[in-house]
Amino acid sequence: MSSDRLMLVHSPEFQAHMERVQRVTDLTSRLNVLPFGDEAGKANLFEQILGKPLPTGTTIYPPFYTDHGLHLDLAERVFINQNCSFLDYAGIRLAEGVWIGPKATFITGGHPVDPAERQLYLTGAPIDVAENVWIGAGATILPGVTIGRDAVIAAGAIVADDVPPATLVTGPKATVRRQW
């Protein structure tokens, strides 16, 4: 898992990053127009996008979007419903048994708030999702968030802070409602 990141926009590192983004955008564009039943075609494209085959029992329903792919770490038995986005610049880890509803968004990158630095740097912090987490439709998980084992993120929640294990979070800015 990557640690917090800061990348100068006008740098060879950023250029390499953008080349990967362009390659993965092409790959996901091809993935998202395959017939749903073309398992071999999907497996081939996912392997190119992720840099390795999908783990055992992991299911992803296209359309599927990621900007880098190589920083998306999926465990076994992960389920990702259709139309989800993973901006994985700083790393996203989904542990075993994570289920994700449609249109969920995971964002690890951003820019400094200071206007003088905003266009100079890409910032990032990893997202870490523990075992058996459920993430509802349309939820947004922001940079640097850790979600504890057995937590449930309600549909439409915006998660900007860490979520303790066995917790239900709801709302436009997710807040703890119940813990068990």
Coordinates of N, CA and C in Angstrom, one line a residue:
M1 N 0.8 -1.2 0.0 CA 0.0 0.0 0.0 C 0.9 1.2 0.0
S2 N 0.6 2.2 -0.8 CA 1.3 3.4 -0.9 C 1.1 4.3 0.4
S3 N 2.0 5.1 0.7 CA 1.8 6.1 1.8 C 1.3 7.4 1.1
D4 N 1.1 8.4 1.9 CA 0.7 9.7 1.4 C 1.7 10.1 0.3
R5 N 1.2 10.7 -0.8 CA 2.0 11.0 -1.9 C 1.9 12.5 -2.3
L6 N 2.9 13.0 -2.9 CA 3.0 14.3 -3.5 C 3.8 14.2 -4.8
M7 N 3.2 14.5 -5.9 CA 3.9 14.4 -7.2 C 3.9 15.8 -7.9
L8 N 5.0 16.2 -8.3 CA 5.2 17.5 -9.1 C 4.5 17.2 -10.4
V9 N 3.6 18.1 -10.9 CA 2.9 17.9 -12.1 C 3.9 17.9 -13.3
H10 N 4.8 18.8 -13.3 CA 5.8 18.9 -14.4 C 7.0 18.1 -14.1
S11 N 6.9 16.8 -14.1 CA 8.0 15.9 -13.8 C 7.9 14.6 -14.6
P12 N 9.1 13.9 -14.7 CA 9.0 12.6 -15.5 C 8.1 11.6 -14.8
E13 N 8.0 11.7 -13.4 CA 7.1 10.8 -12.7 C 5.6 11.0 -13.1
F14 N 5.3 12.3 -13.2 CA 3.9 12.6 -13.6 C 3.7 12.2 -15.1
Q15 N 4.6 12.4 -15.9 CA 4.5 12.0 -17.3 C 4.3 10.5 -17.5
A16 N 5.0 9.7 -16.7 CA 4.8 8.3 -16.7 C 3.5 7.9 -16.2
H17 N 3.0 8.6 -15.1 CA 1.7 8.4 -14.6 C 0.6 8.7 -15.6
M18 N 0.7 9.8 -16.3 CA -0.2 10.1 -17.3 C -0.2 9.1 -18.5
E19 N 0.9 8.6 -18.9 CA 1.0 7.6 -19.9 C 0.2 6.3 -19.5
R20 N 0.4 6.0 -18.2 CA -0.4 4.8 -17.7 C -1.9 5.1 -17.7
V21 N -2.3 6.3 -17.3 CA -3.7 6.7 -17.2 C -4.3 6.6 -18.6
Q22 N -3.6 7.0 -19.6 CA -4.1 7.0 -21.0 C -4.2 5.5 -21.5
R23 N -3.2 4.7 -21.1 CA -3.3 3.2 -21.5 C -4.5 2.6 -20.8
V24 N -4.7 2.8 -19.5 CA -5.8 2.2 -18.8 C -7.1 2.7 -19.2
T25 N -7.2 4.0 -19.6 CA -8.4 4.5 -20.1 C -8.8 3.8 -21.4
D26 N -7.8 3.5 -22.3 CA -8.1 2.7 -23.5 C -8.6 1.3 -23.1
L27 N -7.9 0.7 -22.2 CA -8.3 -0.7 -21.8 C -9.7 -0.7 -21.2
T28 N -10.0 0.2 -20.3 CA -11.4 0.2 -19.7 C -12.4 0.6 -20.7
S29 N -12.1 1.4 -21.7 CA -13.0 1.7 -22.8 C -13.4 0.4 -23.6
R30 N -12.4 -0.4 -23.8 CA -12.6 -1.7 -24.5 C -13.4 -2.6 -23.6
L31 N -13.0 -2.7 -22.4 CA -13.7 -3.6 -21.4 C -15.2 -3.3 -21.4
N32 N -15.5 -2.0 -21.3 CA -16.9 -1.6 -21.1 C -17.8 -1.7 -22.3
V33 N -17.3 -2.2 -23.4 CA -18.2 -2.4 -24.6 C -18.2 -3.9 -24.9
L34 N -17.5 -4.8 -24.2 CA -17.6 -6.2 -24.4 C -19.0 -6.7 -24.1
P35 N -19.4 -7.8 -24.8 CA -20.7 -8.4 -24.3 C -20.5 -8.9 -22.9
F36 N -21.6 -8.9 -22.1 CA -21.5 -9.2 -20.7 C -21.0 -10.7 -20.5
G37 N -21.3 -11.6 -21.4 CA -21.0 -13.0 -21.3 C -19.6 -13.3 -21.8
D38 N -18.8 -12.3 -22.3 CA -17.5 -12.6 -22.8 C -16.5 -12.7 -21.6
E39 N -16.5 -13.8 -20.9 CA -15.7 -13.9 -19.7 C -14.2 -13.9 -20.0
A40 N -13.8 -14.6 -21.1 CA -12.4 -14.6 -21.5 C -11.9 -13.2 -21.9
G41 N -12.7 -12.5 -22.6 CA -12.3 -11.1 -23.0 C -12.2 -10.2 -21.8
K42 N -13.1 -10.3 -20.8 CA -13.1 -9.5 -19.6 C -11.9 -9.9 -18.8
A43 N -11.6 -11.2 -18.6 CA -10.5 -11.6 -17.8 C -9.2 -11.1 -18.4
N44 N -9.0 -11.2 -19.7 CA -7.8 -10.7 -20.3 C -7.6 -9.2 -20.1
L45 N -8.7 -8.4 -20.3 CA -8.6 -6.9 -20.1 C -8.3 -6.6 -18.6
F46 N -9.0 -7.3 -17.7 CA -8.8 -7.0 -16.2 C -7.3 -7.3 -15.9
E47 N -6.8 -8.4 -16.4 CA -5.4 -8.7 -16.1 C -4.4 -7.6 -16.6
Q48 N -4.7 -7.0 -17.8 CA -3.9 -5.9 -18.3 C -4.1 -4.6 -17.4
I49 N -5.3 -4.4 -17.0 CA -5.6 -3.2 -16.2 C -5.0 -3.3 -14.8
L50 N -5.1 -4.5 -14.2 CA -4.6 -4.6 -12.8 C -3.2 -5.1 -12.7
G51 N -2.7 -5.6 -13.8 CA -1.3 -6.2 -13.8 C -1.2 -7.6 -13.3
K52 N -2.4 -8.2 -13.1 CA -2.5 -9.6 -12.6 C -3.9 -10.1 -12.8
P53 N -4.1 -11.4 -12.7 CA -5.5 -11.9 -12.9 C -6.4 -11.5 -11.7
L54 N -7.7 -11.5 -11.9 CA -8.6 -11.2 -10.8 C -8.5 -12.4 -9.8
P55 N -8.5 -12.1 -8.5 CA -8.4 -13.1 -7.5 C -9.6 -14.1 -7.6
T56 N -9.5 -15.2 -7.0 CA -10.5 -16.2 -6.9 C -11.8 -15.7 -6.4
G57 N -12.9 -15.9 -7.1 CA -14.2 -15.5 -6.5 C -14.5 -14.0 -6.6
T58 N -13.6 -13.2 -7.2 CA -13.8 -11.8 -7.3 C -14.6 -11.5 -8.6
T59 N -15.6 -10.7 -8.5 CA -16.5 -10.4 -9.6 C -16.6 -8.9 -9.8
I60 N -16.4 -8.4 -11.0 CA -16.6 -7.0 -11.3 C -17.5 -6.9 -12.5
Y61 N -18.6 -6.2 -12.3 CA -19.6 -5.9 -13.4 C -19.2 -4.6 -14.1
P62 N -18.9 -4.7 -15.4 CA -18.7 -3.5 -16.2 C -20.1 -2.7 -16.3
P63 N -20.1 -1.4 -16.6 CA -18.9 -0.6 -16.8 C -18.1 -0.4 -15.5
F64 N -16.8 -0.4 -15.7 CA -15.8 -0.3 -14.6 C -14.8 0.8 -15.0
Y65 N -14.4 1.6 -14.1 CA -13.4 2.7 -14.4 C -12.3 2.7 -13.3
T66 N -11.1 2.9 -13.8 CA -10.0 3.1 -12.9 C -9.0 4.0 -13.7
D67 N -8.2 4.8 -13.0 CA -7.3 5.7 -13.8 C -5.9 5.1 -13.9
H68 N -5.5 4.2 -13.0 CA -4.2 3.6 -13.0 C -4.2 2.1 -13.0
G69 N -5.0 1.5 -12.2 CA -5.1 0.0 -12.1 C -4.1 -0.7 -11.4
L70 N -2.8 -0.4 -11.5 CA -1.8 -1.2 -10.8 C -1.7 -0.9 -9.3
H71 N -2.4 0.1 -8.9 CA -2.5 0.4 -7.4 C -3.8 0.0 -6.8
L72 N -4.5 -0.8 -7.5 CA -5.8 -1.3 -7.0 C -5.6 -2.8 -6.6
D73 N -5.6 -3.0 -5.3 CA -5.3 -4.3 -4.7 C -6.6 -5.0 -4.2
L74 N -7.0 -6.0 -5.0 CA -8.2 -6.7 -4.7 C -8.0 -8.1 -4.1
A75 N -8.7 -8.4 -3.0 CA -8.5 -9.7 -2.4 C -9.6 -10.7 -3.0
E76 N -9.6 -11.9 -2.5 CA -10.6 -12.9 -3.0 C -12.0 -12.5 -2.5
R77 N -13.0 -12.9 -3.3 CA -14.4 -12.8 -3.0 C -14.8 -11.3 -2.8
V78 N -14.2 -10.4 -3.6 CA -14.7 -9.0 -3.7 C -15.7 -9.0 -4.8
F79 N -16.8 -8.2 -4.5 CA -17.8 -8.0 -5.5 C -17.9 -6.5 -5.8
I80 N -17.8 -6.1 -7.0 CA -17.9 -4.7 -7.5 C -19.0 -4.6 -8.5
N81 N -20.1 -3.9 -8.2 CA -21.2 -3.8 -9.0 C -20.9 -2.8 -10.2
Q82 N -21.8 -2.6 -11.1 CA -21.5 -1.8 -12.3 C -21.4 -0.3 -12.0
N83 N -20.6 0.3 -12.9 CA -20.4 1.8 -12.9 C -19.7 2.4 -11.7
C84 N -18.7 1.6 -11.2 CA -17.9 2.1 -10.1 C -16.6 2.7 -10.6
S85 N -16.0 3.6 -9.9 CA -14.8 4.3 -10.3 C -13.8 4.2 -9.2
F86 N -12.5 3.9 -9.6 CA -11.4 3.7 -8.6 C -10.3 4.6 -9.1
L87 N -10.1 5.7 -8.5 CA -9.0 6.6 -8.9 C -7.9 6.2 -7.9
D88 N -7.0 5.3 -8.3 CA -6.1 4.6 -7.4 C -4.7 5.1 -7.4
Y89 N -4.4 6.3 -7.7 CA -3.1 6.9 -7.8 C -2.3 6.6 -6.5
A90 N -2.9 6.7 -5.3 CA -2.1 6.5 -4.1 C -2.4 5.1 -3.5
G91 N -3.2 4.3 -4.1 CA -3.4 2.9 -3.7 C -4.8 2.7 -3.0
I92 N -5.4 1.7 -3.5 CA -6.7 1.3 -2.9 C -6.6 -0.2 -2.6
R93 N -6.9 -0.6 -1.3 CA -6.9 -2.0 -1.0 C -8.3 -2.4 -0.5
L94 N -8.8 -3.4 -1.2 CA -10.1 -4.0 -0.8 C -9.9 -5.4 -0.3
A95 N -10.1 -5.6 1.0 CA -9.9 -6.9 1.6 C -10.9 -7.9 1.2
E96 N -10.7 -9.2 1.7 CA -11.6 -10.3 1.3 C -13.1 -10.0 1.8
G97 N -14.0 -10.3 0.9 CA -15.4 -10.2 1.2 C -16.0 -8.9 1.1
V98 N -15.3 -7.9 0.5 CA -15.9 -6.5 0.4 C -16.9 -6.6 -0.8
W99 N -18.0 -5.9 -0.5 CA -19.1 -5.8 -1.5 C -19.3 -4.3 -1.8
I100 N -19.4 -4.0 -3.1 CA -19.6 -2.6 -3.4 C -20.8 -2.4 -4.4
G101 N -21.7 -1.5 -4.0 CA -22.9 -1.3 -4.8 C -22.5 -0.4 -6.0
P102 N -23.5 -0.3 -6.9 CA -23.3 0.4 -8.2 C -23.0 1.9 -7.9
K103 N -22.2 2.5 -8.8 CA -21.8 3.9 -8.9 C -21.0 4.4 -7.6
A104 N -20.4 3.5 -6.9 CA -19.5 3.9 -5.8 C -18.2 4.5 -6.4
T105 N -17.6 5.4 -5.7 CA -16.4 6.1 -6.2 C -15.4 6.1 -5.1
F106 N -14.2 5.7 -5.5 CA -13.0 5.8 -4.6 C -12.0 6.7 -5.1
I107 N -11.6 7.7 -4.4 CA -10.7 8.8 -4.9 C -9.5 8.9 -4.0
T108 N -8.3 8.6 -4.5 CA -7.1 8.7 -3.7 C -6.3 9.9 -4.0
G109 N -6.6 10.6 -5.1 CA -5.8 11.8 -5.5 C -6.5 13.1 -5.3
G110 N -5.7 14.1 -5.3 CA -6.3 15.5 -5.2 C -5.2 16.5 -5.5
H111 N -5.4 17.7 -5.1 CA -4.5 18.8 -5.3 C -4.4 19.7 -4.0
P112 N -3.3 20.4 -3.8 CA -3.2 21.2 -2.6 C -4.4 22.3 -2.7
V113 N -4.8 22.8 -1.5 CA -5.8 23.8 -1.4 C -5.2 25.2 -1.8
D114 N -4.0 25.4 -1.4 CA -3.3 26.7 -1.7 C -3.3 26.9 -3.2
P115 N -3.9 28.0 -3.6 CA -4.0 28.3 -5.1 C -2.6 28.4 -5.8
A116 N -1.6 28.8 -5.1 CA -0.3 28.9 -5.7 C 0.3 27.5 -6.0
E117 N -0.2 26.5 -5.2 CA 0.4 25.2 -5.4 C -0.6 24.2 -6.1
R118 N -1.8 24.6 -6.3 CA -2.9 23.7 -6.8 C -2.6 23.1 -8.1
Q119 N -2.0 23.9 -9.0 CA -1.7 23.3 -10.4 C -0.3 22.8 -10.5
L120 N 0.5 22.8 -9.4 CA 1.8 22.3 -9.4 C 2.0 20.9 -8.9
Y121 N 1.0 20.4 -8.1 CA 1.2 19.1 -7.5 C -0.1 18.3 -7.6
L122 N 0.1 17.0 -7.6 CA -0.9 16.0 -7.4 C -0.7 15.4 -6.0
T123 N -1.7 15.4 -5.1 CA -1.5 14.8 -3.8 C -2.3 13.5 -3.8
G124 N -2.0 12.7 -2.8 CA -2.7 11.5 -2.7 C -2.5 10.8 -1.3
A125 N -3.5 10.0 -0.9 CA -3.4 9.2 0.3 C -4.2 7.9 0.0
P126 N -3.7 6.8 0.5 CA -4.4 5.5 0.2 C -5.7 5.3 0.9
I127 N -6.5 4.4 0.3 CA -7.8 4.0 0.9 C -7.6 2.5 1.2
D128 N -8.0 2.2 2.5 CA -7.9 0.8 2.9 C -9.2 0.3 3.5
V129 N -9.8 -0.7 2.8 CA -11.1 -1.2 3.2 C -10.9 -2.7 3.7
A130 N -11.2 -2.9 5.0 CA -11.0 -4.2 5.7 C -12.0 -5.2 5.2
E131 N -11.9 -6.4 5.8 CA -12.7 -7.6 5.4 C -14.2 -7.3 5.7
N132 N -15.0 -7.9 4.8 CA -16.5 -8.0 5.0 C -17.2 -6.6 5.1
V133 N -16.6 -5.6 4.4 CA -17.3 -4.3 4.4 C -18.3 -4.3 3.3
W134 N -19.4 -3.6 3.5 CA -20.4 -3.4 2.5 C -20.4 -1.9 2.2
I135 N -20.4 -1.5 0.9 CA -20.4 -0.1 0.5 C -21.6 0.1 -0.4
G136 N -22.5 1.0 0.0 CA -23.8 1.1 -0.7 C -23.6 1.9 -2.0
A137 N -24.7 1.9 -2.8 CA -24.7 2.5 -4.1 C -24.4 4.0 -4.0
G138 N -23.6 4.5 -4.9 CA -23.3 5.9 -4.9 C -22.5 6.5 -3.8
A139 N -21.9 5.6 -3.0 CA -21.1 6.1 -1.9 C -19.8 6.7 -2.5
T140 N -19.2 7.6 -1.8 CA -17.9 8.2 -2.2 C -16.9 8.1 -1.1
I141 N -15.8 7.4 -1.3 CA -14.7 7.3 -0.3 C -13.5 8.1 -0.7
L142 N -13.1 9.0 0.2 CA -12.1 10.1 -0.2 C -10.7 9.7 0.3
P143 N -9.7 10.4 -0.2 CA -8.3 10.0 0.1 C -8.0 9.9 1.6
G144 N -7.2 8.8 1.9 CA -6.7 8.6 3.2 C -7.6 7.9 4.2
V145 N -8.8 7.4 3.7 CA -9.8 6.8 4.6 C -9.5 5.3 4.8
T146 N -9.6 4.9 6.0 CA -9.6 3.5 6.4 C -10.9 3.1 6.9
I147 N -11.5 2.0 6.4 CA -12.8 1.5 6.8 C -12.6 0.1 7.5
G148 N -13.0 0.0 8.7 CA -12.8 -1.2 9.5 C -13.7 -2.3 9.2
R149 N -13.3 -3.5 9.6 CA -13.9 -4.8 9.3 C -15.4 -4.7 9.7
D150 N -16.2 -5.3 8.8 CA -17.7 -5.5 9.0 C -18.5 -4.1 9.0
A151 N -17.8 -3.0 8.6 CA -18.6 -1.8 8.6 C -19.5 -1.8 7.4
V152 N -20.5 -0.9 7.5 CA -21.5 -0.7 6.4 C -21.5 0.8 6.1
I153 N -21.3 1.1 4.8 CA -21.4 2.5 4.3 C -22.7 2.6 3.6
A154 N -23.6 3.5 4.0 CA -24.9 3.6 3.4 C -24.8 4.2 2.0
A155 N -25.8 3.9 1.2 CA -25.9 4.5 -0.1 C -25.8 6.0 -0.1
G156 N -25.0 6.6 -0.9 CA -24.9 8.0 -1.1 C -24.0 8.7 0.0
A157 N -23.4 7.9 0.9 CA -22.6 8.5 1.9 C -21.3 9.0 1.3
I158 N -20.8 10.1 1.9 CA -19.5 10.7 1.5 C -18.6 10.4 2.7
V159 N -17.6 9.6 2.6 CA -16.7 9.2 3.7 C -15.4 9.9 3.6
A160 N -15.2 10.9 4.5 CA -14.0 11.7 4.5 C -13.1 11.3 5.7
D161 N -13.7 10.6 6.7 CA -12.9 10.2 7.9 C -12.9 8.7 8.1
D162 N -12.0 8.2 8.8 CA -11.9 6.8 9.1 C -13.2 6.2 9.7
V163 N -13.5 5.0 9.4 CA -14.7 4.3 9.9 C -14.3 3.2 10.8
P164 N -14.7 3.2 12.1 CA -14.4 2.1 13.0 C -15.0 0.8 12.5
P165 N -14.5 -0.4 12.9 CA -15.1 -1.7 12.6 C -16.5 -1.7 13.1
A166 N -17.3 -2.6 12.4 CA -18.7 -2.9 12.9 C -19.5 -1.6 13.1
T167 N -19.4 -0.7 12.1 CA -20.1 0.6 12.3 C -20.9 0.8 11.0
L168 N -22.1 1.4 11.2 CA -22.9 1.9 10.1 C -22.7 3.4 10.0
V169 N -22.4 3.9 8.8 CA -22.2 5.3 8.5 C -23.2 5.7 7.4
T170 N -23.7 7.0 7.6 CA -24.7 7.5 6.6 C -24.5 8.9 6.4
G171 N -25.1 9.5 5.4 CA -25.2 10.9 5.2 C -24.3 11.5 4.2
P172 N -24.5 12.7 3.8 CA -23.7 13.3 2.8 C -22.3 13.5 3.2
K173 N -22.0 13.7 4.5 CA -20.7 13.5 5.1 C -20.9 12.4 6.1
A174 N -20.4 11.3 5.9 CA -20.7 10.1 6.7 C -20.3 10.4 8.2
T175 N -21.3 10.0 9.1 CA -21.1 10.1 10.5 C -21.4 8.8 11.2
V176 N -20.8 8.5 12.3 CA -21.1 7.3 13.0 C -22.5 7.4 13.5
R177 N -23.4 6.4 13.2 CA -24.7 6.3 13.7 C -24.9 5.2 14.8
R178 N -24.2 4.1 14.5 CA -24.3 2.9 15.4 C -23.1 2.1 15.3
Q179 N -22.7 1.6 16.4 CA -21.5 0.7 16.5 C -21.9 -0.6 17.3
W180 N -21.4 -1.7 16.8 CA -21.7 -3.0 17.5 C -20.5 -3.8 17.8

